[in-house]
Short mmCIF file of C-alpha atoms in Angstrom, two decimals:
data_model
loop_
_atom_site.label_atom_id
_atom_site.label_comp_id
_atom_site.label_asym_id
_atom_site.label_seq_id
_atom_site.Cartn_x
_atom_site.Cartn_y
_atom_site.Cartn_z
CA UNK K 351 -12.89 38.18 23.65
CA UNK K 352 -13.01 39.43 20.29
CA UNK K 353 -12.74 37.09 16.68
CA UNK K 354 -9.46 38.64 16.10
CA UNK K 355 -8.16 37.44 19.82
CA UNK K 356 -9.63 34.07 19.06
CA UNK K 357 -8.02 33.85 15.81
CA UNK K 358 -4.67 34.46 17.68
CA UNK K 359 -5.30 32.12 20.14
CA UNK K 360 -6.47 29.41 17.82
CA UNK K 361 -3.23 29.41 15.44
CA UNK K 362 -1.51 27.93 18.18
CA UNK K 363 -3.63 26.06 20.61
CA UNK K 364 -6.12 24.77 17.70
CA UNK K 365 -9.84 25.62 16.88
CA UNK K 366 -10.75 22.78 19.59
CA UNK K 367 -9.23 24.52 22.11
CA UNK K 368 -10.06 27.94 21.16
CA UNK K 369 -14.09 27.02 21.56
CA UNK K 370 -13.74 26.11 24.80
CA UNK K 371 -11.86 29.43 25.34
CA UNK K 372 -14.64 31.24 23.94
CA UNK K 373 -17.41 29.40 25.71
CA UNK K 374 -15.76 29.72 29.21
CA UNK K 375 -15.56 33.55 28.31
CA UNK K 376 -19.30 33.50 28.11
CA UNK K 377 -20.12 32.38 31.02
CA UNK K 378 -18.85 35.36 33.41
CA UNK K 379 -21.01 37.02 35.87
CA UNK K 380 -23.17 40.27 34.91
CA UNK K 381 -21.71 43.35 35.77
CA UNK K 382 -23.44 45.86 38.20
CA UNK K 383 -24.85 48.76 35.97
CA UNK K 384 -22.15 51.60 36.12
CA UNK K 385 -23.05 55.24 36.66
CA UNK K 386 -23.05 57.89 33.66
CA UNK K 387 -20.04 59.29 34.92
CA UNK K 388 -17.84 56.75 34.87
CA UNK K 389 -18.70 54.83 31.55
CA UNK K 390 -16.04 54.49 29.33
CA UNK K 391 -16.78 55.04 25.55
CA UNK K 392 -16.70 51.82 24.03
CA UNK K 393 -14.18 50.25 22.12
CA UNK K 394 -14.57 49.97 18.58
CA UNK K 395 -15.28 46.52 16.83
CA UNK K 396 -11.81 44.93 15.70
CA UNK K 397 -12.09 44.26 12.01
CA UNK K 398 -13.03 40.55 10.84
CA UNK K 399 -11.08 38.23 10.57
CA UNK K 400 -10.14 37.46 6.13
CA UNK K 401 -10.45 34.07 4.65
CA UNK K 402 -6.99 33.42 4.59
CA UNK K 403 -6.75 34.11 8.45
CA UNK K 404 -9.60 31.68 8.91
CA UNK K 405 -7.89 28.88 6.56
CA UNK K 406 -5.10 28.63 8.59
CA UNK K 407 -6.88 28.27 11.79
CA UNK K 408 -8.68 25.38 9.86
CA UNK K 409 -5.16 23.98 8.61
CA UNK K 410 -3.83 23.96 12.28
CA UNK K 411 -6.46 22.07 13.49
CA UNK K 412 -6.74 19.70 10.73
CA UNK K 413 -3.18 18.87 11.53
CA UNK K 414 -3.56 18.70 14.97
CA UNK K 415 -6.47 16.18 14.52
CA UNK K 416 -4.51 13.95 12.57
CA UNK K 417 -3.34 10.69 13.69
CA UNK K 418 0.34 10.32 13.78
CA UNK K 419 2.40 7.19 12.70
CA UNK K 420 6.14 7.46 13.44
CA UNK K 421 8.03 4.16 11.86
CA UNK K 422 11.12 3.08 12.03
CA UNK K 423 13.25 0.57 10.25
CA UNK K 424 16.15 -1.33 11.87
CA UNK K 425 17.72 -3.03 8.32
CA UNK K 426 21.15 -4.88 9.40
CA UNK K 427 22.99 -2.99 6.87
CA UNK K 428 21.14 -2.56 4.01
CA UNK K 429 21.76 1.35 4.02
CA UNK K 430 19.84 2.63 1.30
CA UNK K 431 18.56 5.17 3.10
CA UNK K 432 14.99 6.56 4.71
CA UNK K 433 14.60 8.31 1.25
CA UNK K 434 13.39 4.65 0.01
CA UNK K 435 10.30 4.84 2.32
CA UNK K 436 9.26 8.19 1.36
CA UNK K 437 7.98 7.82 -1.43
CA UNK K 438 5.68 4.89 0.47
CA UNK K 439 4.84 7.08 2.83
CA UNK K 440 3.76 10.09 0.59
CA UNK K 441 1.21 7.91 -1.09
CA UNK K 442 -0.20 5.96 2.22
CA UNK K 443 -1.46 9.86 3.82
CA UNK K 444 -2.72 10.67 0.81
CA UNK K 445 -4.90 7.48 0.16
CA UNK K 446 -5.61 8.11 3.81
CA UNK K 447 -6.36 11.74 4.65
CA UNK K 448 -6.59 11.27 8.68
CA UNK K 449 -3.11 10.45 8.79
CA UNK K 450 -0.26 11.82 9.22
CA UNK K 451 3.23 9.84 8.40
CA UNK K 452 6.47 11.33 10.60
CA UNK K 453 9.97 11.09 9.37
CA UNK K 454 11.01 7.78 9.46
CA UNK K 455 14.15 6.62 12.37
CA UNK K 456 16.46 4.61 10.70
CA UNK K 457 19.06 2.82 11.90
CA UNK K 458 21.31 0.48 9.66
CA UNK K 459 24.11 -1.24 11.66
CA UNK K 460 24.68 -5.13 10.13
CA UNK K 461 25.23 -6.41 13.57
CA UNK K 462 21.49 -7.71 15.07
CA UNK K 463 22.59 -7.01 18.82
CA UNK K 464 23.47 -3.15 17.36
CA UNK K 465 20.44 -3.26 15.48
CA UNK K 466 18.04 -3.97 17.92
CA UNK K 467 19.77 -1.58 20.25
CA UNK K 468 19.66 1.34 18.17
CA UNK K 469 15.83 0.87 18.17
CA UNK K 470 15.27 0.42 21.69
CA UNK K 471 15.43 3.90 22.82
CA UNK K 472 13.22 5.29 20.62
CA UNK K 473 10.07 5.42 22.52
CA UNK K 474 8.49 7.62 20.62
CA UNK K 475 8.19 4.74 17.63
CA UNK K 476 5.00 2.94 16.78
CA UNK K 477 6.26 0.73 14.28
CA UNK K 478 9.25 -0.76 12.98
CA UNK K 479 10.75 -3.07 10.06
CA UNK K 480 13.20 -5.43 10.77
CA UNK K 481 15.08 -7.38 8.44
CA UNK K 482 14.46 -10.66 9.83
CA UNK K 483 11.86 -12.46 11.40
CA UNK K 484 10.24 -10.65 14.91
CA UNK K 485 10.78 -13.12 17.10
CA UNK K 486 14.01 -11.36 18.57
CA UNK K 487 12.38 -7.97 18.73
CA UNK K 488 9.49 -9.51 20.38
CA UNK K 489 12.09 -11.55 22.69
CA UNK K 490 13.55 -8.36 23.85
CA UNK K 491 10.48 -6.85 24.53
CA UNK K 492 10.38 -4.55 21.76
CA UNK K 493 7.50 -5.60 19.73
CA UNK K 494 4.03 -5.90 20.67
CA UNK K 495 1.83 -9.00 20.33
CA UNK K 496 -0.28 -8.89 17.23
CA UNK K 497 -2.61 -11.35 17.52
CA UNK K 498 -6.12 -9.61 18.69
CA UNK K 499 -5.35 -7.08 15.68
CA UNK K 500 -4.59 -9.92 13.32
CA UNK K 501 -7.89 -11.41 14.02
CA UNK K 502 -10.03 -8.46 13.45
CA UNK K 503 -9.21 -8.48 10.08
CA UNK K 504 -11.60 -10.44 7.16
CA UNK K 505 -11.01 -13.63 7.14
CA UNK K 506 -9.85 -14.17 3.69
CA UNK K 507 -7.36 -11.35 4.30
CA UNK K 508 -5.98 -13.97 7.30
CA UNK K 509 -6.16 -16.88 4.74
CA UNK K 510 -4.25 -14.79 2.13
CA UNK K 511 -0.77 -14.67 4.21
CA UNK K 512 1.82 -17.76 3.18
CA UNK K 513 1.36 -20.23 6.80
CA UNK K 514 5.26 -20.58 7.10
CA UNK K 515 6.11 -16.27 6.79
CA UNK K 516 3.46 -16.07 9.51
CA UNK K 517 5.02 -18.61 11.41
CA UNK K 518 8.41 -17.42 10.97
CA UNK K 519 7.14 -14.02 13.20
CA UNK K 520 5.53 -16.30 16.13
CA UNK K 521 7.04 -16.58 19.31
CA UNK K 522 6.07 -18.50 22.28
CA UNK K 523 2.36 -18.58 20.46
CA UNK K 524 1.99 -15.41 19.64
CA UNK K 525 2.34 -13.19 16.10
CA UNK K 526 4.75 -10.14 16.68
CA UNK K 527 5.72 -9.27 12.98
CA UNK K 528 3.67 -8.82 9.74
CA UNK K 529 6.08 -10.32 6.82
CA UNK K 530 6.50 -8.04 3.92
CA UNK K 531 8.29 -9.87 1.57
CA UNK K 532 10.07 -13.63 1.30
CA UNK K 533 12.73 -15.54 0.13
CA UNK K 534 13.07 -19.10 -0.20
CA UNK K 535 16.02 -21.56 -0.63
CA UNK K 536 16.54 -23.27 -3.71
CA UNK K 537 19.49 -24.67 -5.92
CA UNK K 538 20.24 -23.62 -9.07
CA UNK K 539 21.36 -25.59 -11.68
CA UNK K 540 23.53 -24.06 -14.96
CA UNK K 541 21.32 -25.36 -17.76
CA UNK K 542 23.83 -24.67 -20.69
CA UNK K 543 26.51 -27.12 -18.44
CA UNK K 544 23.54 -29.48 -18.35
CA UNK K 545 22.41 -29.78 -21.41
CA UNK K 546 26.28 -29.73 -22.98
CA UNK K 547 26.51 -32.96 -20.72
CA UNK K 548 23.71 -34.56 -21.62
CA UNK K 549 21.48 -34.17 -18.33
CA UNK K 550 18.49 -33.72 -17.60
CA UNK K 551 17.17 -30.41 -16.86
CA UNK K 552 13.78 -31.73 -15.99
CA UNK K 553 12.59 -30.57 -12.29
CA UNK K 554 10.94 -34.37 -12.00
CA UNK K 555 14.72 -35.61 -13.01
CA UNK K 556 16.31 -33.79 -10.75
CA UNK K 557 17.91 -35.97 -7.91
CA UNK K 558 15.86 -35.98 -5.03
CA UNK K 559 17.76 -37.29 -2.22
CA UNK K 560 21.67 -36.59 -1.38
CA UNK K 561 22.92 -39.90 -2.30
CA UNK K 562 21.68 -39.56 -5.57
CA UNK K 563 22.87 -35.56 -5.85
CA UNK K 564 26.30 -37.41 -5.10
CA UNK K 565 26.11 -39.76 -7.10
CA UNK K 566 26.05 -37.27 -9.84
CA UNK K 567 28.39 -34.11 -8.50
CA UNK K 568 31.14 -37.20 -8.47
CA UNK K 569 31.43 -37.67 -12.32
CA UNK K 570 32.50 -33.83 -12.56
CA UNK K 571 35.20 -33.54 -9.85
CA UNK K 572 38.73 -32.91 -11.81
CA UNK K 573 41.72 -32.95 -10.10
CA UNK K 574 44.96 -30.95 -11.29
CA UNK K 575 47.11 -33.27 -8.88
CA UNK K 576 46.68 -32.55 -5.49
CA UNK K 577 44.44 -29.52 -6.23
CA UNK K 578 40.37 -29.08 -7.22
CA UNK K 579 40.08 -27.29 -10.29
CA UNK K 580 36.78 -28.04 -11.16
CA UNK K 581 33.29 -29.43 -9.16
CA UNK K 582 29.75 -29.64 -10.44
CA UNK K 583 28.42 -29.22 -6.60
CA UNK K 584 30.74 -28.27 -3.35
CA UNK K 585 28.90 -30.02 -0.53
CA UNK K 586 28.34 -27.31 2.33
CA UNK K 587 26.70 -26.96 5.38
CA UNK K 588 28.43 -24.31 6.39
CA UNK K 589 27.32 -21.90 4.20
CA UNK K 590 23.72 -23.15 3.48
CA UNK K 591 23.22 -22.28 7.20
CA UNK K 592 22.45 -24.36 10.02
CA UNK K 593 18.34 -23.99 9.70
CA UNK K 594 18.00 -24.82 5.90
CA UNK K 595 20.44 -27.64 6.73
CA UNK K 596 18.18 -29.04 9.43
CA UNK K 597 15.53 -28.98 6.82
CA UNK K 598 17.53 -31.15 3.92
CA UNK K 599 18.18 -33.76 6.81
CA UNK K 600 14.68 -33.78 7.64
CA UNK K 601 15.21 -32.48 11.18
CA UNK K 602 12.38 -30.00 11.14
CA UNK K 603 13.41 -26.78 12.87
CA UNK K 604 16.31 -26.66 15.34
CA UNK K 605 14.16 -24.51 17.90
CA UNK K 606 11.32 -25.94 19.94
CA UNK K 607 9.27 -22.53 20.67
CA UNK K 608 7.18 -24.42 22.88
CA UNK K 609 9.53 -24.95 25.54
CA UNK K 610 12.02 -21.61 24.42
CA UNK K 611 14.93 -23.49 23.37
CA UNK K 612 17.37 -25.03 20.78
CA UNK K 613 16.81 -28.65 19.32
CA UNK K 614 19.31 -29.90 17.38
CA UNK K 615 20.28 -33.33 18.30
CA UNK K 616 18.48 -34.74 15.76
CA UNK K 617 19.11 -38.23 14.20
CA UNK K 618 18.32 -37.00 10.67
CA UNK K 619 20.70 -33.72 11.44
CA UNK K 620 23.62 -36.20 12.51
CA UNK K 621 23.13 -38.29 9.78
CA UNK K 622 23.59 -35.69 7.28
CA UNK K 623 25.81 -34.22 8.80
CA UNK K 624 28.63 -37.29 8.83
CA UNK K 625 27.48 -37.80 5.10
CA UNK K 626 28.51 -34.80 4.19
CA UNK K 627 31.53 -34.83 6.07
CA UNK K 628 32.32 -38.63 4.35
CA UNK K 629 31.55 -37.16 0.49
CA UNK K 630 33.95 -34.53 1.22
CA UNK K 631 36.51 -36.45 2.45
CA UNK K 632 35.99 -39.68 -0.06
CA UNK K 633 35.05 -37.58 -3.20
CA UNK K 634 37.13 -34.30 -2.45
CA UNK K 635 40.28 -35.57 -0.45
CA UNK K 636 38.99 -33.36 2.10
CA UNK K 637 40.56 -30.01 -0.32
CA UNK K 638 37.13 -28.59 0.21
CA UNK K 639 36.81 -29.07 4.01
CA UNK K 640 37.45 -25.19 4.30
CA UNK K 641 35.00 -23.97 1.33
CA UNK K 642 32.31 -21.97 2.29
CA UNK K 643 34.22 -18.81 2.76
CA UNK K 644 32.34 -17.30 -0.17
CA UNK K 645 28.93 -16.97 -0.20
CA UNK K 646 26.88 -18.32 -3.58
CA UNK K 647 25.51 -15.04 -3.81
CA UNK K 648 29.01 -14.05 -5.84
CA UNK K 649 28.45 -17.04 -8.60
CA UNK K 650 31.68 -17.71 -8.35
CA UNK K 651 33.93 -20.54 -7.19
CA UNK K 652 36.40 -20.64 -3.98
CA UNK K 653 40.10 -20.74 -4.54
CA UNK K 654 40.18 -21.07 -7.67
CA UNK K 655 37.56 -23.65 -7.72
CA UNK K 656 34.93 -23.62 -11.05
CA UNK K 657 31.62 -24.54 -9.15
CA UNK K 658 29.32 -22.74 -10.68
CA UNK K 659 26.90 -25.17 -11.96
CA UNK K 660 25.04 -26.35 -9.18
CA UNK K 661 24.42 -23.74 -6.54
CA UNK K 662 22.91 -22.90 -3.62
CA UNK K 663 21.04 -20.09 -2.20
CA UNK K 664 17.84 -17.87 -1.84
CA UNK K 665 15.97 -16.39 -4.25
CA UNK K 666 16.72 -13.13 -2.72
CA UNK K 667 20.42 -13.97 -3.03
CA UNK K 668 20.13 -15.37 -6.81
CA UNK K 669 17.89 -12.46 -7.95
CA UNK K 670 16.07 -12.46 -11.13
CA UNK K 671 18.43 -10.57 -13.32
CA UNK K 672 21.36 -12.49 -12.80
CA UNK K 673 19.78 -15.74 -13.12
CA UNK K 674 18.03 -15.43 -16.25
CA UNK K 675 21.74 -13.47 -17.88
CA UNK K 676 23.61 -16.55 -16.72
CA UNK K 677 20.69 -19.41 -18.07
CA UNK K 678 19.67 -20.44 -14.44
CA UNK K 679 17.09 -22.73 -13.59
CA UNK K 680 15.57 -23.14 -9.68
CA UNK K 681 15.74 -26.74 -8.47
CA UNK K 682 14.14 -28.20 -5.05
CA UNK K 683 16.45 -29.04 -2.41
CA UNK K 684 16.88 -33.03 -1.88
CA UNK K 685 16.68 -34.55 1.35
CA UNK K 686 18.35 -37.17 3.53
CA UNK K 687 15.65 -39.78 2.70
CA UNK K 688 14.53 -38.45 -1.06
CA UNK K 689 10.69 -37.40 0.24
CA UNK K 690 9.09 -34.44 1.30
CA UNK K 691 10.39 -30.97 1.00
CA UNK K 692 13.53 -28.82 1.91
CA UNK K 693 11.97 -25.40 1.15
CA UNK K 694 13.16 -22.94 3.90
CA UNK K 695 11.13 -19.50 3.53
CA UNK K 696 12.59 -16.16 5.61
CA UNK K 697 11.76 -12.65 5.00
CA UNK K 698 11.48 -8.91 6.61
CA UNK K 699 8.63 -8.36 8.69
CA UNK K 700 6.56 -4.91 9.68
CA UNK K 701 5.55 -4.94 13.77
CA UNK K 702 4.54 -2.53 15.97
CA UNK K 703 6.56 -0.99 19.23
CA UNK K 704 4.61 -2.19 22.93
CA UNK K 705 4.43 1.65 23.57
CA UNK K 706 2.60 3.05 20.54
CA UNK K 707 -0.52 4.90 21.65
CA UNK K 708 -1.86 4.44 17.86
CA UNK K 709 -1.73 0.36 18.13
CA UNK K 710 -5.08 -0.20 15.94
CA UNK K 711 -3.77 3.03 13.30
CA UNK K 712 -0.53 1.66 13.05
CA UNK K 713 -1.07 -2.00 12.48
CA UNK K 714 -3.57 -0.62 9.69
CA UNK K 715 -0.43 0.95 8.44
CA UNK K 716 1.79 -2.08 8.56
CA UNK K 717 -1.05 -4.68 6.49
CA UNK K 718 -1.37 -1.70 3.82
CA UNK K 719 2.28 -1.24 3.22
CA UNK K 720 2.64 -5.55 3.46
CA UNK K 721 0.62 -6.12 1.36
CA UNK K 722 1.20 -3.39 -1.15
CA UNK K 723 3.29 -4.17 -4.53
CA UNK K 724 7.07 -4.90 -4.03
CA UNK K 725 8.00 -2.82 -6.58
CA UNK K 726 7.33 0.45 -4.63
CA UNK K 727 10.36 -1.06 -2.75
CA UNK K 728 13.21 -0.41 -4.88
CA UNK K 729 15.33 -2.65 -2.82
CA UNK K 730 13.05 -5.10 -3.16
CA UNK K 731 12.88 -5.82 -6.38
CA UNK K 732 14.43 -9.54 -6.20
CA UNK K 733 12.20 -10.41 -3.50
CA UNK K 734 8.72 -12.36 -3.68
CA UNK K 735 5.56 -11.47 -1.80
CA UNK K 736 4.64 -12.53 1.41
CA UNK K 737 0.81 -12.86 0.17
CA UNK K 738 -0.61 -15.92 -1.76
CA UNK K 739 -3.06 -13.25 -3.99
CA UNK K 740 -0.07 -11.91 -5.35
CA UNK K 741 -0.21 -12.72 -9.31
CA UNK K 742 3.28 -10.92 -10.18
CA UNK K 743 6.85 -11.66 -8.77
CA UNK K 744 8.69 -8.51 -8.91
CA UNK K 745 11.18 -8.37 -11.43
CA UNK K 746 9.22 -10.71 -13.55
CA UNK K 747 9.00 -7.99 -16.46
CA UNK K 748 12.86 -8.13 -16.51
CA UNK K 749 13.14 -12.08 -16.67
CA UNK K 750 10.31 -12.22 -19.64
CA UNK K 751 12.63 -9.66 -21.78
CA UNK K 752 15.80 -12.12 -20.75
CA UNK K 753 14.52 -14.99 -21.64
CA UNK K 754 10.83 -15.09 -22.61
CA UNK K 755 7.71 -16.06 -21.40
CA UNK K 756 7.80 -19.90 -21.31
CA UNK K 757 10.87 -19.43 -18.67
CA UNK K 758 9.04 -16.79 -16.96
CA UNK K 759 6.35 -18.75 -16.20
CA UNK K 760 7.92 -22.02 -15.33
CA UNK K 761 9.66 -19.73 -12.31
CA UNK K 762 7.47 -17.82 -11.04
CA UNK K 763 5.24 -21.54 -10.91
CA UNK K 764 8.21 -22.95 -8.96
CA UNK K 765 8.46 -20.43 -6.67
CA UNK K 766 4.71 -20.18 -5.70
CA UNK K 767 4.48 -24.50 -5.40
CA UNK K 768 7.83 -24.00 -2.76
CA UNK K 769 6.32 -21.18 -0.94
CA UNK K 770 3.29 -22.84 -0.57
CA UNK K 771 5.09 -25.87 0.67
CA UNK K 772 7.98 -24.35 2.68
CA UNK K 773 9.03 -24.38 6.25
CA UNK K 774 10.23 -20.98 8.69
CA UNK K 775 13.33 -21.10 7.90
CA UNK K 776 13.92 -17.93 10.80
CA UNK K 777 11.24 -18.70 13.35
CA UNK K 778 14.33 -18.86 16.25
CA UNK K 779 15.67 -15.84 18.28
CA UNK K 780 19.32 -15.11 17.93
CA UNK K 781 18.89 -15.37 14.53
CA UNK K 782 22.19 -13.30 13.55
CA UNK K 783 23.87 -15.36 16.06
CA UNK K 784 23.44 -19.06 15.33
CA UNK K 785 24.93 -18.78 12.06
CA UNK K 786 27.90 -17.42 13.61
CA UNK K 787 28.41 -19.75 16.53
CA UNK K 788 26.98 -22.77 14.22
CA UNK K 789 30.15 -21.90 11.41
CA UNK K 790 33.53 -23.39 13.51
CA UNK K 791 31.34 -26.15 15.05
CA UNK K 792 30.12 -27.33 11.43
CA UNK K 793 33.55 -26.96 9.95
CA UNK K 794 35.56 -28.77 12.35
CA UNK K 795 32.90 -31.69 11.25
CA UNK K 796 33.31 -31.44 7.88
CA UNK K 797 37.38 -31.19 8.44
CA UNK K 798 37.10 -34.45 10.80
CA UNK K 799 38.00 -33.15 13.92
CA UNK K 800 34.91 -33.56 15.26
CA UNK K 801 32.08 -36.06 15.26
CA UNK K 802 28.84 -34.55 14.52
CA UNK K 803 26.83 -35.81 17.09
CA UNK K 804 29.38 -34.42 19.90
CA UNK K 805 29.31 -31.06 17.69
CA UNK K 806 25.92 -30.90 17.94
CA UNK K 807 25.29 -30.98 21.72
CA UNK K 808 27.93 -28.91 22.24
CA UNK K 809 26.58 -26.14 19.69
CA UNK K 810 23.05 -26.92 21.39
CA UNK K 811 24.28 -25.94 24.64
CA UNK K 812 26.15 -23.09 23.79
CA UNK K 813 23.11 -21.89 21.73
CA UNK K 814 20.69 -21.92 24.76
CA UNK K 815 23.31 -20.91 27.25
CA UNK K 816 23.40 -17.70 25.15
CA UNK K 817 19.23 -17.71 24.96
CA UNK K 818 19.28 -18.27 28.74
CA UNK K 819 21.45 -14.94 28.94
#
């Protein structure tokens, strides 16, 4: 076999390949000697092979040597596109050489169940991004346990993770999701209403239990007769969500993982829950039994209803912008007995597929990119970051120009003291779910129809009826 035949051969079965070839052609047997007659003139030498012939057998079998990562990213409905990763991508493979990065599968339904099913056929995937917590990935048996990987890393790199985020990706004791990015639960108070009404604006004033938060939401309820026109606080469950509601009564989680099922007959979770049902009805006449429709992410009121001065939500939901343009100010959540704290924390999370041949490349891939700035995100922006070394909260630039530095750095110090004291708000399967079968249960409480104990263990059973399934 001549160079030129091994070139050809080499362009498509690569220059590893094409050695063996060439050393397996060496080692035929010798030839008896021919006789004068019958030798054949021999053939004359096939011209070498040019540099640019010999850089693309080099190219082919640089690629082919690669390691390949294909990810894929399962949102819920944030369609922004694959086009946001690239860009991620582009710059991982070129800090590391060895790698190669496929197209990205994407797959953006808002429904979990559609979610997660879109993803499950692709067995070619090694990792993936949810937008939620792993724990139903890893329930469904699409996500592979973490943990030996995890622990091969330094140890301060272990430490430098926020405890809850991790926590939020564990399931039945094991880590199945890397978290990229959090959000934590917070009120926000209007501190031009505030300060026009004389209160205090002072985190360390700010009520710390519910009675007291009552207390003061009743001297700004106006009636305009039988109607609500006007509330400094609307008092629901409903739409804070039935985990971050757990947490304000105390309750702890409303998922045992430990025995793989749904908790919530709490005392502390009644309790609150037939307070809140009693402030509505006493302070409210029971008009704002139905609120909720309308998520706090809209800053706006329901039917007609001004309550826009003490709200609820995430940070993700609030977002930097918007709370600096309208004078926001983050507050703790209170609790049911005025101690401890409400924080919830929740946030996306990078894992890896159980079939991925690259298991030790890929989770490489995953810590880089979760632990890389937020700001390469685009659509992450209003987000904060899942590590504790992170010294900038994305966005931050934006809120100094809005409304200077003293503000900037009283919020981005309240948001690192709640991370570092906040609970998983997400560390439950059927996320997507429990929201949706906790909503008619909570709101025939709040309505009266039902008592909230009775409520509860109904809602517990359907919820673990559903797990069992």
């Amino acid at each position: 076999m001549n160079r030129r035949e091994f070139l050809k051969l080499g362009a498509t079965a690569s220059l590893g390949m094409s050695a063996l070839v060439l050393n397996a052609c060496g080692g035929e047997p010798t030839p008896l000697p021919e006789k004068a007659s019958e030798r054949k003139p021999a053939p004359s030498a096939a011209p070498e092979a040019t540099d640019a012939e010999v850089a693309a057998v080099a190219e082919v079998a640089a690629v082919a040597a690669k390691i390949r990562i294909k990810p894929g990213y399962a949102l819920g409905g944030w369609d922004f596109g694959c086009n946001a990763f690239s860009e991620l991508h582009t710059a991982y493979t070129k800090k590391h050489p060895d790698v190669a990065v496929d197209k990205a599968a994407c797959s953006f339904p808002f429904d979990a169940e559609a979610a997660l099913e879109a993803v499950k056929p692709a067995s070619d995937l090694d990792t993936f991004l949810w937008f939620n917590s792993a724990i139903e990935p890893a329930r469904r048996g699409l996500a592979a346990p973490l943990d030996e990987l995890f622990r091969s890393t330094p140890e301060k790199s272990q430490q430098d993770w926020h405890t809850a985020l991790l926590d939020c990706n564990r399931f039945e004791g094991r880590l199945y999701g890397l978290p990229i990015a959090a959000s934590v639960s917070s009120l926000m108070i209007n501190e031009v209403f505030f300060e026009e009404s004389k209160l205090p604006v002072e985190r360390e004033r700010f009520p710390k239990s519910w009675s007291e938060l009552r207390k003061l939401a009743s001297q700004f309820v106006h009636f305009d007769g039988d109607r609500i026109d006007r509330a400094l606080y609307v008092p629901d469950p409903i739409s804070m969500g039935l985990a971050q509601f757990a947490l304000c009564a105390g309750a702890g989680g409303i998922f045992d993982p430990d025995k793989n099922q749904f908790t919530l007959q709490h005392e502390g979770l009644i309790e609150l829950l037939a307070f809140f049902s009693d402030w509505l009805k006493a302070d409210y006449r029971s008009n704002a039994a139905r609120l909720g429709q309308e998520s706090a992410y809209f800053m706006r009121g329901v039917d007609g209803i001004d309550s826009g001065d003490i709200l609820w939500g995430t940070y993700y939901q609030f977002s930097v912008a918007s709370v600096a343009a309208q004078k926001f100010s983050p507050m703790p959540f209170p609790t049911l007995s005025g101690t401890g704290n409400a924080a919830g924390v929740s946030g996306l999370a990078y894992g890896i597929m159980p079939q991925s041949k690259n298991a030790e490349s890929a989770f490489k891939f995953i810590s880089e990119l979760a632990s890389g700035p937020l700001k390469t995100f685009g659509f992450l922006g209003d987000l904060l970051p899942a590590r504790k070394g992170s010294k900038e909260l994305p966005a931050m630039s934006k809120l100094r120009s809005l409304r200077g530095e003293t503000y900037a750095a009283k919020f981005a110090a309240f948001y690192a003291d709640q991370l570092a004291q906040a609970q998983p708000l997400s560390n439950f399967p059927l996320t997507a779910f429990v929201d949706k079968a906790a909503e008619p249960v909570l709101r025939d409480v709040m309505a009266g129809k039902t008592q909230a104990k009775a409520a509860l263990q109904a809602l517990e059973k359907t919820l673990n009826q559903k797990l069992a399934n």
